[in-house]
Coordinates of C-alpha atoms in Angstrom, one line a residue:
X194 CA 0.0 0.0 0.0
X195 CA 1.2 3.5 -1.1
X196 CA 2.9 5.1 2.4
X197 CA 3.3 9.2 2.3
X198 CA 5.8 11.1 4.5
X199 CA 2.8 13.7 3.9
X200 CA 0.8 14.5 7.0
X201 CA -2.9 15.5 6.1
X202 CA -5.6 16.9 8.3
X203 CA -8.6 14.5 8.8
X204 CA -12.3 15.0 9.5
X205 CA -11.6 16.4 13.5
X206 CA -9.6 19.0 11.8
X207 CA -6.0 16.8 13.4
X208 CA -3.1 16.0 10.9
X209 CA -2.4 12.3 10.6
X210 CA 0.9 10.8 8.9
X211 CA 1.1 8.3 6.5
X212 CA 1.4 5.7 8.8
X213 CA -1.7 6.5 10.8
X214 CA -2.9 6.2 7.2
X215 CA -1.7 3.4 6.4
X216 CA -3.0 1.9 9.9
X217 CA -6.5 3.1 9.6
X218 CA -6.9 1.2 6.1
X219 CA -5.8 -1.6 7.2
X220 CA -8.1 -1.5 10.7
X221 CA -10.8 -1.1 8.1
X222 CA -9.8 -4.3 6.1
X223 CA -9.8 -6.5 9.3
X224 CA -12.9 -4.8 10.1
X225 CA -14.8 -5.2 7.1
X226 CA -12.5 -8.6 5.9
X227 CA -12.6 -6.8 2.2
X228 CA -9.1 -6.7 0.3
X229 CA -7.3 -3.6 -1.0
X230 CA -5.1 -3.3 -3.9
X231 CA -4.4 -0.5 -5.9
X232 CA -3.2 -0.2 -9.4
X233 CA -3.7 2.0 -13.0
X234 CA -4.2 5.3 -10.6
X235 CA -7.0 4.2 -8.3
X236 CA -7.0 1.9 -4.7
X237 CA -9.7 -0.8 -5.4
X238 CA -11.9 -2.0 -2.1
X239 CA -13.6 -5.4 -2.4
X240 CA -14.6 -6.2 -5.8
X241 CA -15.8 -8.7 -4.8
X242 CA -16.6 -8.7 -0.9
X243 CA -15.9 -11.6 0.9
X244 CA -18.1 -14.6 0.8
X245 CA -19.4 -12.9 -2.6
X246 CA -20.9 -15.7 -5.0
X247 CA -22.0 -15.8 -8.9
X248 CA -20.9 -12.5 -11.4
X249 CA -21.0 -9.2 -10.6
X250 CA -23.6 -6.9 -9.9
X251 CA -25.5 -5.7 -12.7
X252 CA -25.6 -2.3 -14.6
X253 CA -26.9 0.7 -12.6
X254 CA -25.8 -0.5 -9.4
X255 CA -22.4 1.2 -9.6
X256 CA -22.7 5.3 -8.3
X257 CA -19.9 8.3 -8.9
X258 CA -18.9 10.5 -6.4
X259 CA -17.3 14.1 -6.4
X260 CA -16.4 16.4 -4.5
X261 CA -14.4 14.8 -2.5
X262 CA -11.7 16.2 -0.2
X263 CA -8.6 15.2 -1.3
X264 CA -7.6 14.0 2.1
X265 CA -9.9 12.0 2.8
X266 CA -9.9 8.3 2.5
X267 CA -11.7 4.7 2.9
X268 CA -11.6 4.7 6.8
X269 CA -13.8 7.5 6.0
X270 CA -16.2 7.0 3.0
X271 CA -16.5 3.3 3.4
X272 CA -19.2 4.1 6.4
X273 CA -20.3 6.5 5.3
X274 CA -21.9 4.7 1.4
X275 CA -22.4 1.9 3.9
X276 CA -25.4 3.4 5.0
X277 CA -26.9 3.2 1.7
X278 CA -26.2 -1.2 1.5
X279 CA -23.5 -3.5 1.0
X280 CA -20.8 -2.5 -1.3
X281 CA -19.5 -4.6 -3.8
X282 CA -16.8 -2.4 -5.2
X283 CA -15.1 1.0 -3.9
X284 CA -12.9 2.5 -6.0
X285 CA -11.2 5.7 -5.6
X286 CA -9.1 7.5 -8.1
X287 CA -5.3 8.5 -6.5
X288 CA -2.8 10.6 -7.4
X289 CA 0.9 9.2 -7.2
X290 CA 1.7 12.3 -4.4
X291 CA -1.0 9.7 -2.3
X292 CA -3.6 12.2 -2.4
X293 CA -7.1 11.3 -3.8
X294 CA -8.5 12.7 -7.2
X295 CA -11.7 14.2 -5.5
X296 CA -13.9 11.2 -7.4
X297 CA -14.8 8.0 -6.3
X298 CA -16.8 4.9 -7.8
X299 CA -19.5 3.0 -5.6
X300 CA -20.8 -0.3 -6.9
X301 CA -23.7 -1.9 -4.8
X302 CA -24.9 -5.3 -4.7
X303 CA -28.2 -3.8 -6.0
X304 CA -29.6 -1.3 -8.2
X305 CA -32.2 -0.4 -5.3
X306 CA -28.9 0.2 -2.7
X307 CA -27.5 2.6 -5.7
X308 CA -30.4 4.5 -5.9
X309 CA -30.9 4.9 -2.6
X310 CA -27.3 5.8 -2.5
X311 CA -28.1 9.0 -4.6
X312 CA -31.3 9.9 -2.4
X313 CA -29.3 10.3 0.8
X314 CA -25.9 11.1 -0.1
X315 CA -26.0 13.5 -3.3
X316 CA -25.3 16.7 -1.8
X317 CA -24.0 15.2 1.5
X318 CA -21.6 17.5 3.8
X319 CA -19.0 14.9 4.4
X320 CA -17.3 17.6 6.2
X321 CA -18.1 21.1 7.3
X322 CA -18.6 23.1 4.4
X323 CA -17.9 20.2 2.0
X324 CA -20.6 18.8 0.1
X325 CA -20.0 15.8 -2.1
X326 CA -21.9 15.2 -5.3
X327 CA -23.1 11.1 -6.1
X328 CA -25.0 10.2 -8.9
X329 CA -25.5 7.4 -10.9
X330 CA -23.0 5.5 -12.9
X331 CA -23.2 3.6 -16.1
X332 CA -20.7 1.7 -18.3
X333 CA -21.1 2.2 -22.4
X334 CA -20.3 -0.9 -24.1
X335 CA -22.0 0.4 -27.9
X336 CA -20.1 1.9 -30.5
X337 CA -21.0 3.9 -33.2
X338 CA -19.9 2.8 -36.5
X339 CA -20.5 5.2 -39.7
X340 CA -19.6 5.1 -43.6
X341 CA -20.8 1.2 -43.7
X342 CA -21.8 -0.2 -47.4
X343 CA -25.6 0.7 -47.4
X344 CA -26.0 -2.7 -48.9
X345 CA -24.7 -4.9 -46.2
X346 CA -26.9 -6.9 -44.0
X347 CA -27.1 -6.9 -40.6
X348 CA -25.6 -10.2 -40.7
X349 CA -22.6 -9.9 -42.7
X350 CA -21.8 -6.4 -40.5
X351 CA -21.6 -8.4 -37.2
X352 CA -19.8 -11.3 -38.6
X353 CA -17.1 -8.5 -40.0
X354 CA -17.4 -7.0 -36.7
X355 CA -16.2 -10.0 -34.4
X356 CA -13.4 -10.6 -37.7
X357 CA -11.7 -7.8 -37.0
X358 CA -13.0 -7.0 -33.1
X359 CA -13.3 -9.4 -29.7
X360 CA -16.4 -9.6 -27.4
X361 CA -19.0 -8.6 -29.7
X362 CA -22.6 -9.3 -28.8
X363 CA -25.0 -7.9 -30.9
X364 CA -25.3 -5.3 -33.9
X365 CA -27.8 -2.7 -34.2
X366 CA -28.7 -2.1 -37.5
X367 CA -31.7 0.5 -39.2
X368 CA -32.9 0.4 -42.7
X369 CA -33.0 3.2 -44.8
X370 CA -36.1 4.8 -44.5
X371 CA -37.0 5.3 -48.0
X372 CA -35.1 1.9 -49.3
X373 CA -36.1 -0.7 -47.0
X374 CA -33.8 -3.1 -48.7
X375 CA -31.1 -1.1 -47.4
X376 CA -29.4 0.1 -44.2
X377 CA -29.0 3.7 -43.4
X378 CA -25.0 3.7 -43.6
X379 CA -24.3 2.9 -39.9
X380 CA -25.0 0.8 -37.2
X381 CA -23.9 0.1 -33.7
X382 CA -22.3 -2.6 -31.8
X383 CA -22.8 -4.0 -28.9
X384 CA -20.0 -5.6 -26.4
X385 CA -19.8 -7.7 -23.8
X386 CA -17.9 -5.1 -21.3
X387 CA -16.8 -1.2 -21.1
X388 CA -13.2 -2.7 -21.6
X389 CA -14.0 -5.1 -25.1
X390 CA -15.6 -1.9 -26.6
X391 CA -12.4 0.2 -25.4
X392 CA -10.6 -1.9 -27.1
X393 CA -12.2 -2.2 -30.0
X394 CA -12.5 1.4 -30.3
X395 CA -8.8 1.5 -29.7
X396 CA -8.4 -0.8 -32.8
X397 CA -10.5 0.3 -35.7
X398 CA -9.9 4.1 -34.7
X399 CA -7.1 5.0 -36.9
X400 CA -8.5 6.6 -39.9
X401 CA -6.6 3.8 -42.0
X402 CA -8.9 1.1 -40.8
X403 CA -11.2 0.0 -43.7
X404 CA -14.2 -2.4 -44.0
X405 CA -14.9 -4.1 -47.2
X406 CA -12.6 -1.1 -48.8
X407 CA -14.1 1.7 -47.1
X408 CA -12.8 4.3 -44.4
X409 CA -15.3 3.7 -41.0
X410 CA -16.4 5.9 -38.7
X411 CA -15.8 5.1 -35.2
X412 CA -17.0 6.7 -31.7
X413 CA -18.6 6.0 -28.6
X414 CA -22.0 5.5 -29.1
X415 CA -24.5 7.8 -26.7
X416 CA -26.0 5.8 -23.7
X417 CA -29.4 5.2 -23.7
X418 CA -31.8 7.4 -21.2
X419 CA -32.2 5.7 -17.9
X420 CA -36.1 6.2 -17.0
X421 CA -36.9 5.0 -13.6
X422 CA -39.6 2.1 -13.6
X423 CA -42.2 4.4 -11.4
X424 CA -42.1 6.8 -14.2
X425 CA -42.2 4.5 -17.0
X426 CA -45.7 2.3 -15.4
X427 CA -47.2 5.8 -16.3
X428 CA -46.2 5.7 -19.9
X429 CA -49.2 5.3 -22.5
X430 CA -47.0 6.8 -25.6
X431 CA -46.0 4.1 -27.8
X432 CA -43.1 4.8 -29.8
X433 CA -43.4 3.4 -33.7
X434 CA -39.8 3.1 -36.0
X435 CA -39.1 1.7 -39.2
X436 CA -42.4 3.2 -41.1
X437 CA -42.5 4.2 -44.7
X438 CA -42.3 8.2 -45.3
X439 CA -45.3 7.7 -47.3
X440 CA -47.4 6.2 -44.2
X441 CA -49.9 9.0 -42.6
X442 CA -50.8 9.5 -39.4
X443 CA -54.2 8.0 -40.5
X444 CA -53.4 5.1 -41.8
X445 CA -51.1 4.6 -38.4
X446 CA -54.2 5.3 -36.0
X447 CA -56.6 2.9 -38.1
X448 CA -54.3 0.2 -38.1
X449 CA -53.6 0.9 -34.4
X450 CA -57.4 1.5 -33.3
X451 CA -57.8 -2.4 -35.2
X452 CA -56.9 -4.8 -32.1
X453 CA -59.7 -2.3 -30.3
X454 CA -61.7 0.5 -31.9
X455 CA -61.3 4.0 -30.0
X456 CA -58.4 3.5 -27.6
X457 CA -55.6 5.7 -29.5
X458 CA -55.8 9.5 -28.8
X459 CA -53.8 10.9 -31.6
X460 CA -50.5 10.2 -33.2
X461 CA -47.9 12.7 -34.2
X462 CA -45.4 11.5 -37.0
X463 CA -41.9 12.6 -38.4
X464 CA -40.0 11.1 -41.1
X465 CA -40.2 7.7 -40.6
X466 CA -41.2 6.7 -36.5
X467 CA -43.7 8.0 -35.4
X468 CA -46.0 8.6 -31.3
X469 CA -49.0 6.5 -31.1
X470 CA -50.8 8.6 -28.3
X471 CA -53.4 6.2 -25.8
X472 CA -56.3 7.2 -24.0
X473 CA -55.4 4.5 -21.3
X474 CA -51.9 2.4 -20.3
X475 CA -53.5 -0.6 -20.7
X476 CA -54.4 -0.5 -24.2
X477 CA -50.6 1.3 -25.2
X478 CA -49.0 -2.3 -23.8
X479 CA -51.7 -4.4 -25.1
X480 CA -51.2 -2.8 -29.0
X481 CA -47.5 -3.3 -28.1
X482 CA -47.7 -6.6 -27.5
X483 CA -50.1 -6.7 -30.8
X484 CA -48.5 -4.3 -33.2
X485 CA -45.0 -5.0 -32.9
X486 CA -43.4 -6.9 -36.3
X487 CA -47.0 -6.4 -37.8
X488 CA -46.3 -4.8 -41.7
X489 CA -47.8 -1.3 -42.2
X490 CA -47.8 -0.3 -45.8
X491 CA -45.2 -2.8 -46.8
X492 CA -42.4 -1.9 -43.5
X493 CA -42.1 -4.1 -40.4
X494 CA -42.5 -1.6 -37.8
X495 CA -41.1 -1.7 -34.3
X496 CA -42.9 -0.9 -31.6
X497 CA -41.5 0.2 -28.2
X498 CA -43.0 2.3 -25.0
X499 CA -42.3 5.9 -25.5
X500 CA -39.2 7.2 -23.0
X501 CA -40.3 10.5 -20.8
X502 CA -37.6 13.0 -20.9
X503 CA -35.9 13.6 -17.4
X504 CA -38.1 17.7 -17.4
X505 CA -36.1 18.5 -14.1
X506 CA -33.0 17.6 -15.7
X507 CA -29.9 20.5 -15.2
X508 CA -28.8 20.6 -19.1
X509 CA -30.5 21.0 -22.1
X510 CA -30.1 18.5 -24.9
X511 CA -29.2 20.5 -27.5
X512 CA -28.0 24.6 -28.0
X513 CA -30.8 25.0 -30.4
X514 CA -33.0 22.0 -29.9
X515 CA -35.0 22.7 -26.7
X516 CA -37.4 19.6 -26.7
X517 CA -41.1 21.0 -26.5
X518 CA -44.0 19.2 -24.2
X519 CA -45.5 17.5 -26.6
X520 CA -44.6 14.3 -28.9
X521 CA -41.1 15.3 -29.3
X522 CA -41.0 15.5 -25.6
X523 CA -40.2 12.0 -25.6
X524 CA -37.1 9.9 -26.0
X525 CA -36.9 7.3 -28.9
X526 CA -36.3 9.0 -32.1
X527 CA -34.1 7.2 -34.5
X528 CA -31.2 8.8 -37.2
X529 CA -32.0 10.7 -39.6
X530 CA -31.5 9.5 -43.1
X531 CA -27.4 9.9 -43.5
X532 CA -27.2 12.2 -40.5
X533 CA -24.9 9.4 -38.8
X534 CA -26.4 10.3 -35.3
X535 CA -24.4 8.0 -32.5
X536 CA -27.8 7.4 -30.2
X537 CA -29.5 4.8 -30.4
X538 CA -33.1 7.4 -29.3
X539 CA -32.9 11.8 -29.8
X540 CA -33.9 14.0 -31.8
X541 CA -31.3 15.7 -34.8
X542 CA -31.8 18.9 -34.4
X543 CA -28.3 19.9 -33.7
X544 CA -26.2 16.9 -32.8
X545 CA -23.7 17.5 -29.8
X546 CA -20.8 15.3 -29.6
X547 CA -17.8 15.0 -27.7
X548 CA -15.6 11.8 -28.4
X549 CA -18.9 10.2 -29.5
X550 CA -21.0 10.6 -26.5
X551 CA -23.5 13.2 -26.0
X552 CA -22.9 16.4 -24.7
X553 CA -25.5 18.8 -23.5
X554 CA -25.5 22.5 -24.1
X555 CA -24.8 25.3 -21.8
X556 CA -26.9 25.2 -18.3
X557 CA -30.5 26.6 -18.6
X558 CA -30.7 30.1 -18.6
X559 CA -33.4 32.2 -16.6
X560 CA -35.3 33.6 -19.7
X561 CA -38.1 35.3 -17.6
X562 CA -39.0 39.3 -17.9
X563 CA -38.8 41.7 -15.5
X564 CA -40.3 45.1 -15.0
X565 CA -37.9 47.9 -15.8
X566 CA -39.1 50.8 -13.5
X567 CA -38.4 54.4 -14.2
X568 CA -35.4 55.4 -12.0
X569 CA -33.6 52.0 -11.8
X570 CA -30.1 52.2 -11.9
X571 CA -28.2 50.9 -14.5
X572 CA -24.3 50.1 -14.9
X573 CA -22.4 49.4 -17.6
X574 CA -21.0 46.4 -17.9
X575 CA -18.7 44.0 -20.8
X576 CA -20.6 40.6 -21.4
X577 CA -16.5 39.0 -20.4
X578 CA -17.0 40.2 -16.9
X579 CA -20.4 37.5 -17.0
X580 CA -20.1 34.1 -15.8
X581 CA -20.7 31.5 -18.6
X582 CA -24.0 30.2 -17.4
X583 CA -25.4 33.9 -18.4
X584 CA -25.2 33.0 -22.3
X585 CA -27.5 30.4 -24.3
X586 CA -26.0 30.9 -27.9
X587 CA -22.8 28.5 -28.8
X588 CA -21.8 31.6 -30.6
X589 CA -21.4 34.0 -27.6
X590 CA -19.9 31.0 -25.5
X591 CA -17.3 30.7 -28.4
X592 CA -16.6 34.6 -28.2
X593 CA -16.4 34.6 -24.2
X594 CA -13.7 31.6 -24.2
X595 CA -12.3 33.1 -26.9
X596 CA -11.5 36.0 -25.0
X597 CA -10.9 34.1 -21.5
X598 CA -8.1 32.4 -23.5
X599 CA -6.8 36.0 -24.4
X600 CA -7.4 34.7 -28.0
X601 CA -8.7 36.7 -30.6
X602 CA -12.5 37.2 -31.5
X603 CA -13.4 33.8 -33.9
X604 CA -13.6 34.4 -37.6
X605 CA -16.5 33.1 -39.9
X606 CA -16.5 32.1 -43.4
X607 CA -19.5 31.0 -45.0
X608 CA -19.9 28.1 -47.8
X609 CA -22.7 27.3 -49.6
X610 CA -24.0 23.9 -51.9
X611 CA -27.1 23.0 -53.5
X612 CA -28.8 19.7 -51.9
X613 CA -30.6 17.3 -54.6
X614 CA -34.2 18.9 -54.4
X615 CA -32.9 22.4 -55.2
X616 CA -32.3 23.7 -51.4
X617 CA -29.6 26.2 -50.7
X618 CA -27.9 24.0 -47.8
X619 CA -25.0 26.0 -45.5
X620 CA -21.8 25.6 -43.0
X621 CA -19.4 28.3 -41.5
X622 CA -15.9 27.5 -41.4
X623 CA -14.5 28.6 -37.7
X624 CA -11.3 30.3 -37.8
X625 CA -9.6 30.7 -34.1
X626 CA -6.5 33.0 -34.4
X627 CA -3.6 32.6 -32.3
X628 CA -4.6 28.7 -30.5
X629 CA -1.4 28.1 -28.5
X630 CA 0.4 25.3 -30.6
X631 CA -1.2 25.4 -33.3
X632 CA -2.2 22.6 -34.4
X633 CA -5.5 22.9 -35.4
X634 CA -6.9 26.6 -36.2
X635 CA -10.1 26.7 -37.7
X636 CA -13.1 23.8 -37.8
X637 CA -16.2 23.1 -39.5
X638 CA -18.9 20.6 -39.0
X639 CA -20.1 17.6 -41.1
X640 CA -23.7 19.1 -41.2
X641 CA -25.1 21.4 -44.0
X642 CA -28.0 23.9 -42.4
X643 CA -31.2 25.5 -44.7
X644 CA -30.6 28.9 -42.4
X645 CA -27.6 31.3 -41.8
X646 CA -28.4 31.2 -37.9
X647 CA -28.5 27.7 -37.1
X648 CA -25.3 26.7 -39.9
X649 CA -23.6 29.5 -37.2
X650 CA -24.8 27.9 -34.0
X651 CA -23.9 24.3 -35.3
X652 CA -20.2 26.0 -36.6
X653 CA -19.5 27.2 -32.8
X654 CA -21.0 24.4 -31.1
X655 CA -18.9 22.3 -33.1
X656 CA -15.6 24.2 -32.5
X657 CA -16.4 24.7 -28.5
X658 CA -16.9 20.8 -28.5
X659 CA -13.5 20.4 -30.5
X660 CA -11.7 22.4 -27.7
X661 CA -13.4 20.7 -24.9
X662 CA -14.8 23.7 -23.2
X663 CA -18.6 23.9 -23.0
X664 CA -19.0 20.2 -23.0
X665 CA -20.5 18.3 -20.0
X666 CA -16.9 17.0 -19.4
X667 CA -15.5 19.9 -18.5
X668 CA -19.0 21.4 -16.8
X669 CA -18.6 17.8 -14.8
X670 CA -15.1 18.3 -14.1
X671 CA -16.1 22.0 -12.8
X672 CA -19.0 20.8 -10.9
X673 CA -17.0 18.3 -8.8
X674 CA -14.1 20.2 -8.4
X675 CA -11.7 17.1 -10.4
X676 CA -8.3 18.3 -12.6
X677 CA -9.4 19.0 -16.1
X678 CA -7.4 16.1 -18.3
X679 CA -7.8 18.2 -21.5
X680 CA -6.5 21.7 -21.3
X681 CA -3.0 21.4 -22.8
X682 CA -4.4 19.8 -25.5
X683 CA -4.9 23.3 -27.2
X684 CA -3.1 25.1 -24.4
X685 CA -6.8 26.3 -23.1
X686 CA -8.4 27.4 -20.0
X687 CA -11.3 25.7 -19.3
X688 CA -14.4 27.7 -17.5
X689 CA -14.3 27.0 -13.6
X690 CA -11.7 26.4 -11.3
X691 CA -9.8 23.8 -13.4
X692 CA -5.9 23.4 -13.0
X693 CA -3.2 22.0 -14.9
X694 CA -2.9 18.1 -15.9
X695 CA -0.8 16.1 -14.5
X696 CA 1.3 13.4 -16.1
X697 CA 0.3 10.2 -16.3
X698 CA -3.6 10.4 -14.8
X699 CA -6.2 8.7 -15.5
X700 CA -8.4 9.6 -18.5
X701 CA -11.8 10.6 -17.8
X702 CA -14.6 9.8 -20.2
X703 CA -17.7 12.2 -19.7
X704 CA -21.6 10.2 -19.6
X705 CA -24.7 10.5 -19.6
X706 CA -26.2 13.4 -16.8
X707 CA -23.1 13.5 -14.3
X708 CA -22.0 10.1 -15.1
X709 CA -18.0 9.3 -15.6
X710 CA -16.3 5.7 -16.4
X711 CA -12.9 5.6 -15.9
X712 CA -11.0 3.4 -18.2

């Protein structure tokens, strides 16, 4: 076990040495009969507990911590996440001075103890004045895999796919929605750990890797939305995929309203999937149960419960895609035709990626009125003297971190093309003078726009993504007060109180609503 000359101050407020340290871990390993190793920059605790039979505890039983203080150890947290149910696994991320990394990963022997977990700990003062932040954890094992022959089968992709990768479980493939014959030029793959997709990803990254002669795609796939089951029993959306553009939302209610006349409400459709709206729950699972597989109009559609979206949820999904509280309130929309979006279920608007998983926008911003009474003072003031959270537009994000980086203002140059039906389609090219090594100075999406504003948006979305700014990585690195691993990358300063890497730590991948896997 790693022994520090350093003498830190513990919860009483007292300085202990390393070896009272070292002593109290170990008191807590004869206590608890759990073993401790550490190894790859984090101090493993069970994993699995003694007397512990069968695999591992399943997905969503494992929770992230932040916040915590650096000097504070397993003596210390163990009994405190004890309160919440038997831990499997505790693992918390070290530095090499012997310090912790602030974060910490919980995994439960049940989803129920991990929940509970975030109930009575999230916001917990661990110490005077030092709240730590817990929230659920997740491990992505899909990838993303783009530019695949549209003619390929799901069958030949996934035998290719454990040719050239290990672990491989499943592929996830969509036909083209106006070719049925086809596929829509990507798919995702599932695997049967975190680690085996790592890998893979690792593998077929390189932009030299080709299937069947062709340069892929490769990225993290976005997790799917965790509902919780209390919400979903209220569900009485279906969700419908895989339908013919030439299908109406007629034709989709008659053939619906045919295992029982009367029961569906309305249905809204777009593009190809459409929301079969039901009067009663009941009936939405019984036409599940009925209408999934069933041809409509010469397409086998699938048929799936509608997902809620999270309402109360801190970040938005998108800059410019603020999901309205109707159909398109709900999650489960599939990729548009050659839009090569890496969820498996959200709208297109304006896709947000970082390192292929999603990344929300910038925190929702107050955009109520007030009164502005005669005689109230005013004071000038420069929009760089505002915290971040005070703009919504990716454009005036890009300006103010432009500025916080003492670069100058960004530059942008508009292009034009003509898409197949006569539409004017556009994308900015982002210039960023004077990025500290230069290595990269000026991006532009893969996405045409129809309209000047939102080809801008998507243009500095794109570029704050790029420099790892905005994203929820560094918002979640912010938020829990952990080292930001990305900032040299570009020679940047991220928003926040982030500090300088260190050598050698850890990589940190961002997930799904104040989520992290270390890998």
């Amino acid at each position: 076990m790693h022994e520090e000359n350093k003498a830190a101050p513990n919860g009483c407020g007292k300085i202990r040495s390393g070896t009272q340290k070292e002593a109290a871990l170990l008191a807590l390993m004869e206590k608890t009969g759990y073993n401790m190793i550490q190894e790859n920059g984090q101090r493993k605790f069970g994993g699995p507990p003694p007397g512990w039979e069968g695999p591992p505890p399943p997905r969503g039983c494992e929770v992230f911590v932040g916040k915590i203080p650096r000097d504070m150890y397993e003596d210390e947290l163990v009994p405190v996440f004890e309160r919440a149910g038997k831990i499997y696994e505790f693992r918390l991320m070290m530095e090499f001075s012997g310090e912790n990394r602030g974060y910490a990963f919980v995994m439960y022997t049940t989803k129920e103890e991990a929940q509970l977990a975030i109930k009575i700990l999230n916001n917990y003062e661990i110490r005077p004045g030092k709240f730590i932040g817990v929230c659920v954890s997740l491990d992505n094992c899909r990838l993303f895999i783009g530019a695949i022959p549209k003619e390929k089968k799901k069958e030949e992709i996934l035998n290719e796919m454990k040719k050239v990768t290990e672990g491989v479980v499943d592929v996830i493939v969509y036909p083209n929605a106006t070719d049925k014959t086809k596929n829509r030029g990507f798919a995702f793959v599932e695997y049967e750990s975190h680690r085996a997709a790592a890998m893979a990803r690792r593998r077929l990254i390189p932009g030299t890797f080709q299937l069947w002669g062709h340069t892929i795609q490769v990225d993290w796939a976005d997790p799917e939305k965790e509902v919780d089951e209390e919400t979903m029993q209220r569900v009485k959306v279906l969700y419908v995929r895989n339908l013919m553009i030439s299908t109406t939302e007629d034709t989709i209610k008659a053939e619906f309203n045919k295992f029982k006349p009367g029961v569906v409400e309305r249905v809204k459709k777009l593009r190809d999937y459409a929301f079969v709206h039901f009067f009663h729950r009941d009936d939405a699972i019984a036409a599940m149960s009925v209408m999934n597989g069933k041809c409509i109009d010469g397409a086998n559609i699938e048929v799936t419960l509608a997902k809620p979206v999270n309402k109360e949820g801190t970040w938005k999904q998108h800059f410019n895609g603020q999901i309205s509280p109707s159909s398109e309130n709900l999650l489960g929309f599939p990729n548009k035709e050659g839009g090569h979006q890496k969820s498996l279920g959200k709208p297109t608007s304006l896709p947000v990626r970082l390192n292929g998983q999603h990344s929300p926008g910038p925190p929702e911003v107050e955009r109520c009125t007030y009164p502005f009474f005669p005689g109230i003072k005013l004071t000038p003031i420069s929009m760089y003297s505002l915290k971040s959270s005070h703009f919504s537009s990716a454009a005036m994000h890009l300006d103010y971190f432009c500025n916080k980086n003492n670069w100058a203002p960004p530059e942008y140059y508009l292009y034009s093309t003509t898409s197949q039906d006569g539409k004017i389609l556009l994308v900015y090219k982002v210039l960023i003078p004077g990025i500290a090594d230069g290595s990269q100075s000026y991006f532009m999406p893969d996405k045409l726009c129809t309209t000047v504003e939102s080809a801008k948006e998507l243009a500095a979305q794109f570029t704050l993504l790029h420099l790892e700014c905005v994203s929820r990585l560094s918002q979640l690195y912010t938020l829990f007060g952990l080292n930001c691993p990305e900032e040299e990358k570009f020679g940047i300063r991220c928003f926040g109180s982030c500090h300088k890497r260190k050598k050698n730590t850890t990589r940190i991948h961002d997930y799904q609503r104040f989520t992290l896997h270390v890998f």
